[in-house]
PDB file of C-alpha atoms in Angstrom:
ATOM      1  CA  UNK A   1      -7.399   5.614  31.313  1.00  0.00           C
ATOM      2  CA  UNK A   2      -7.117   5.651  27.359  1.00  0.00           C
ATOM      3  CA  UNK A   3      -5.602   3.132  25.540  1.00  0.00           C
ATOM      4  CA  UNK A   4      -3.382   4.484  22.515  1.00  0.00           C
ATOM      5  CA  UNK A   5      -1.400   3.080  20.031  1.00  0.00           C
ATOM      6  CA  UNK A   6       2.048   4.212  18.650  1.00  0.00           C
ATOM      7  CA  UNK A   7       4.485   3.154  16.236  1.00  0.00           C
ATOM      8  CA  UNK A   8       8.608   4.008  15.835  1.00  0.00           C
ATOM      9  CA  UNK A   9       8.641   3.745  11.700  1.00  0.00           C
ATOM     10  CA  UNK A  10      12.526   3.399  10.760  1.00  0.00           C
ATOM     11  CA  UNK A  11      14.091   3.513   6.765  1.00  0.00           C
ATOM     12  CA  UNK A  12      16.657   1.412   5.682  1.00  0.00           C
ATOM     13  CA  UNK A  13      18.913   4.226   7.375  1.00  0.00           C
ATOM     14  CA  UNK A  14      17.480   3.906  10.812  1.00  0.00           C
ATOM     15  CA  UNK A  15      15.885   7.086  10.450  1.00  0.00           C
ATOM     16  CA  UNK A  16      12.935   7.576  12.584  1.00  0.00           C
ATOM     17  CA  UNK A  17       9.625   9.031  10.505  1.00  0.00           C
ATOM     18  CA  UNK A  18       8.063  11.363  13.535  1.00  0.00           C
ATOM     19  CA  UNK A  19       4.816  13.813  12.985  1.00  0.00           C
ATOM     20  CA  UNK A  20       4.858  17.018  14.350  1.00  0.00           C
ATOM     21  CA  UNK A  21       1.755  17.872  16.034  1.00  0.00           C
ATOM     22  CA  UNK A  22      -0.691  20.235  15.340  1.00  0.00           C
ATOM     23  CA  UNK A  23      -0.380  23.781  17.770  1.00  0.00           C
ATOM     24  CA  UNK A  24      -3.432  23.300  19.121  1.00  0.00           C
ATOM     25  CA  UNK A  25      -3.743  24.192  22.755  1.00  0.00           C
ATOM     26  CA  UNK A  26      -6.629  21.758  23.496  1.00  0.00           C
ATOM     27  CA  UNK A  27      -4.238  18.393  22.048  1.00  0.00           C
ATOM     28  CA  UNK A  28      -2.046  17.026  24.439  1.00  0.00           C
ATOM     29  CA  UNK A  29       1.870  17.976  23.135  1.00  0.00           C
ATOM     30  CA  UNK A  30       0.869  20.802  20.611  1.00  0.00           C
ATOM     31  CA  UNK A  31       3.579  21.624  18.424  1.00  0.00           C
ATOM     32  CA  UNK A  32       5.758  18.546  19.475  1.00  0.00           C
ATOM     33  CA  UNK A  33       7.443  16.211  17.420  1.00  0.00           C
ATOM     34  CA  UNK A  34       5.523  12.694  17.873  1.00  0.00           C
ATOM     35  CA  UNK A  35       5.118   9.094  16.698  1.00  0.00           C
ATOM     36  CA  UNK A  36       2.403   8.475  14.452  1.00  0.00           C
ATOM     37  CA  UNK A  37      -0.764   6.952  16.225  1.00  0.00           C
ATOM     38  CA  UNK A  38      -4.075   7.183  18.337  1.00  0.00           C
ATOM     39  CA  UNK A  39      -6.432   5.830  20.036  1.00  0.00           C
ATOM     40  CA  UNK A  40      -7.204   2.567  20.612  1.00  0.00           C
ATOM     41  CA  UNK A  41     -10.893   2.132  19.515  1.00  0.00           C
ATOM     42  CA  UNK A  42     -13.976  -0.542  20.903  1.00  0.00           C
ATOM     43  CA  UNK A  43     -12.984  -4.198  20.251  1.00  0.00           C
ATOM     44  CA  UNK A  44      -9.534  -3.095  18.750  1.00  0.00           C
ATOM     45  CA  UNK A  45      -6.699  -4.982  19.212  1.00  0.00           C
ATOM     46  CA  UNK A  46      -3.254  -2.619  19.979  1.00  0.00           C
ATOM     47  CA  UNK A  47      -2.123  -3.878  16.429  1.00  0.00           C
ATOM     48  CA  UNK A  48      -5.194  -3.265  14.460  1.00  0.00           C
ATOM     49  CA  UNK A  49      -5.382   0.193  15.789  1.00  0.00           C
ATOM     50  CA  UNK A  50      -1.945   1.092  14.725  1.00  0.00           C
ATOM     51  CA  UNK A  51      -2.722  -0.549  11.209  1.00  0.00           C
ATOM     52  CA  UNK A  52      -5.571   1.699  11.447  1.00  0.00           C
ATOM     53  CA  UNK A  53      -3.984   4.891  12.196  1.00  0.00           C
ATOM     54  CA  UNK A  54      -0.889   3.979  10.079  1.00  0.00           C
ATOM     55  CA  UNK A  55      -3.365   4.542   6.967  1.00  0.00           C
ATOM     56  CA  UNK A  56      -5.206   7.084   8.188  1.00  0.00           C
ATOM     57  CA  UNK A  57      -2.576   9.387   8.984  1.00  0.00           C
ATOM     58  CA  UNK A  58       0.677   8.810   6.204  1.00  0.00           C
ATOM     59  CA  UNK A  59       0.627   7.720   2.804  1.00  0.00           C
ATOM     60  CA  UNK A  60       3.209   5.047   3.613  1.00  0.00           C
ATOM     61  CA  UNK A  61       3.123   1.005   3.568  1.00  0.00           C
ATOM     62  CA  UNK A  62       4.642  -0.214   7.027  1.00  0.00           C
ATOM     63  CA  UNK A  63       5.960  -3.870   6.856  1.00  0.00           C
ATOM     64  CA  UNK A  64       7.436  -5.819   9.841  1.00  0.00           C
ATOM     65  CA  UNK A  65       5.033  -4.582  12.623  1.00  0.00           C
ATOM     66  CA  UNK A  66       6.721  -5.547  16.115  1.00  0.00           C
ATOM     67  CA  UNK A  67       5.516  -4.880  19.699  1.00  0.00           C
ATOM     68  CA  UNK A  68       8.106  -3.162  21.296  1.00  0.00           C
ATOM     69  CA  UNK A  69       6.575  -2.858  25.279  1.00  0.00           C
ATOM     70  CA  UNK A  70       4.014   0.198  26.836  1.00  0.00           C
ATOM     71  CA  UNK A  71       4.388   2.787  28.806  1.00  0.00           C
ATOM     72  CA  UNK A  72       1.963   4.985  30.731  1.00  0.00           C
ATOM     73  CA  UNK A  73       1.677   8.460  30.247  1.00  0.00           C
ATOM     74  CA  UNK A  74       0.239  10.732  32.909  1.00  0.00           C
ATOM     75  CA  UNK A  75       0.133  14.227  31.849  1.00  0.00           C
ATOM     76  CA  UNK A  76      -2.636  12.521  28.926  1.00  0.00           C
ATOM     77  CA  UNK A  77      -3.492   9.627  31.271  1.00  0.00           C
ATOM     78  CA  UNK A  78      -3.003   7.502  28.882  1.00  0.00           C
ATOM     79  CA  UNK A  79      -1.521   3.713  28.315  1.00  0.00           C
ATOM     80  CA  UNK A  80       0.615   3.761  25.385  1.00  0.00           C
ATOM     81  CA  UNK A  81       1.650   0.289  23.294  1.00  0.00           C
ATOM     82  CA  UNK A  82       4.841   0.907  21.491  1.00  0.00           C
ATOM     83  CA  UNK A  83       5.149  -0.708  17.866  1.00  0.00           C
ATOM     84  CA  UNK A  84       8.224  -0.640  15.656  1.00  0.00           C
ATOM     85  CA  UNK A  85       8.074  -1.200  11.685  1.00  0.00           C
ATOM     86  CA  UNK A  86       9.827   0.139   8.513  1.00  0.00           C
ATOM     87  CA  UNK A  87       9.650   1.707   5.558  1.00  0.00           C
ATOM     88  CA  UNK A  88      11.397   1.806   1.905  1.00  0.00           C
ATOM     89  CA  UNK A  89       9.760   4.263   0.646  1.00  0.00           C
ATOM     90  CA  UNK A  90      11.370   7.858  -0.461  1.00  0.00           C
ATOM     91  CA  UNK A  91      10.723  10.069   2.467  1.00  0.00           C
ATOM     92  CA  UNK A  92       9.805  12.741  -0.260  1.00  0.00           C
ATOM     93  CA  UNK A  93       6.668  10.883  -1.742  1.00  0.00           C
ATOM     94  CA  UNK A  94       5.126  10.395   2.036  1.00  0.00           C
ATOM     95  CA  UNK A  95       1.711  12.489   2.084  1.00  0.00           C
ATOM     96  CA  UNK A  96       0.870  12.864   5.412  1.00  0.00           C
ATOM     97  CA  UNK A  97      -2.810  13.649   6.492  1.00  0.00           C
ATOM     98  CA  UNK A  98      -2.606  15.031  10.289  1.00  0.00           C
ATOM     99  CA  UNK A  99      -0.191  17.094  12.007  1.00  0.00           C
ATOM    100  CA  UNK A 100       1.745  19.958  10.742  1.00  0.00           C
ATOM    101  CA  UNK A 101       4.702  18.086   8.939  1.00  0.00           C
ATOM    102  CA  UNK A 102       6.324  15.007   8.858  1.00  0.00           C
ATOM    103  CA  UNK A 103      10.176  14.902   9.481  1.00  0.00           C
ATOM    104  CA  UNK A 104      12.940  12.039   9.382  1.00  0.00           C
ATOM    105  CA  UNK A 105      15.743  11.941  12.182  1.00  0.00           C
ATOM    106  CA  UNK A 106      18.730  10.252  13.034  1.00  0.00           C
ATOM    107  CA  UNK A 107      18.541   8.746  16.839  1.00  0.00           C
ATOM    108  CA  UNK A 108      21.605  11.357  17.540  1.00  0.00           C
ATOM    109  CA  UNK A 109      19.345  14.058  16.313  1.00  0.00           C
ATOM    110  CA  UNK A 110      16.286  13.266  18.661  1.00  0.00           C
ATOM    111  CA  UNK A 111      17.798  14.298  21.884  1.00  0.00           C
ATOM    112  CA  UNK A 112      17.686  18.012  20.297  1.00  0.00           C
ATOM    113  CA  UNK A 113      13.914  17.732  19.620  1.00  0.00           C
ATOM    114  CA  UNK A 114      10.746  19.041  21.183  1.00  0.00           C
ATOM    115  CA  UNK A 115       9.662  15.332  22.071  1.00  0.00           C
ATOM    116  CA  UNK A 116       6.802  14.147  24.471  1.00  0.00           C
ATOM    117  CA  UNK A 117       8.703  12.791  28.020  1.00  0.00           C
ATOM    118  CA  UNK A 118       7.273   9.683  27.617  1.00  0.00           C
ATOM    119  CA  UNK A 119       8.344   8.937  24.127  1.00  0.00           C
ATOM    120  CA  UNK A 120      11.790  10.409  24.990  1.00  0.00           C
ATOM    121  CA  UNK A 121      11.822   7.988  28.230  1.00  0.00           C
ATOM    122  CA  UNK A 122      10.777   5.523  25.740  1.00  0.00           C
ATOM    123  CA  UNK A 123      12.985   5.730  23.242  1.00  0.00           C
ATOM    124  CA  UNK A 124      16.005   5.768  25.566  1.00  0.00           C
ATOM    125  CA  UNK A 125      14.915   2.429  27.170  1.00  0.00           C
ATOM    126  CA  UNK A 126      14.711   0.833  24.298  1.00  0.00           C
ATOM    127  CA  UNK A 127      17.150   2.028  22.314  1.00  0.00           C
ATOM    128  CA  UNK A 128      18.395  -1.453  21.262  1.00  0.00           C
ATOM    129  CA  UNK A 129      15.412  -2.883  20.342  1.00  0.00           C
ATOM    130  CA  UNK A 130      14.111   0.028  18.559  1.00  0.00           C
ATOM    131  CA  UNK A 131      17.313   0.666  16.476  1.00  0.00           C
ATOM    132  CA  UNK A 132      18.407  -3.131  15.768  1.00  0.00           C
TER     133      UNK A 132
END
């Protein structure tokens, strides 16, 4: 099973930074909006491969990294470690350097997204922890 690493990035708002995927048939969740991360890599810890991805994927500086708990997700087969952190800056100047776009929602607004199950699941769990 593949280890992966994901992070929840919230503004000042509470806003939630998601990607959305690439439409690629061969990627699990093409087209889907996602949380940025990836897979964990040899001799990574969870938290160094989410600093990892973090940079190589948005043009963004994440402070207050926090574990948030893992899930497991089968249609990928794949154990996920959740990470929370936040951002200040202006969701305009973000660059972002895989996926299709870059959006920033509202918790009442993510219900009415294309969202992986897990993540959804996730997110719904957690709500409390995640939004706080």
């Amino acid at each position: 099973m593949k280890e992966i690493s994901k992070i929840l990035l919230l503004n000042p708002k509470k806003e939630v930074l998601l990607c959305l995927r690439d439409n690629k048939p061969e990627i699990p969740y093409p087209n889907y909006w996602a949380e940025i991360g990836g897979e964990i890599e040899n001799n990574e810890t969870p938290l160094e491969a989410i600093k990892r991805e973090i940079n190589e994927e948005i043009s963004c500086r994440v402070c207050n990294i926090s574990f948030l708990g893992e899930a497991i997700d089968n249609l990928s087969n794949c154990k996920i470690f959740y990470f929370k952190g936040n951002f200040f800056e202006n969701f305009k100047n973000i660059k972002f350097y895989e996926g299709q776009n870059i959006g920033i929602f509202a918790f009442e607004k993510l219900n009415k997204l294309l969202l992986p199950p897990t993540l959804k699941t996730f997110i719904l769990k957690n709500k409390d922890k995640i939004f706080s």
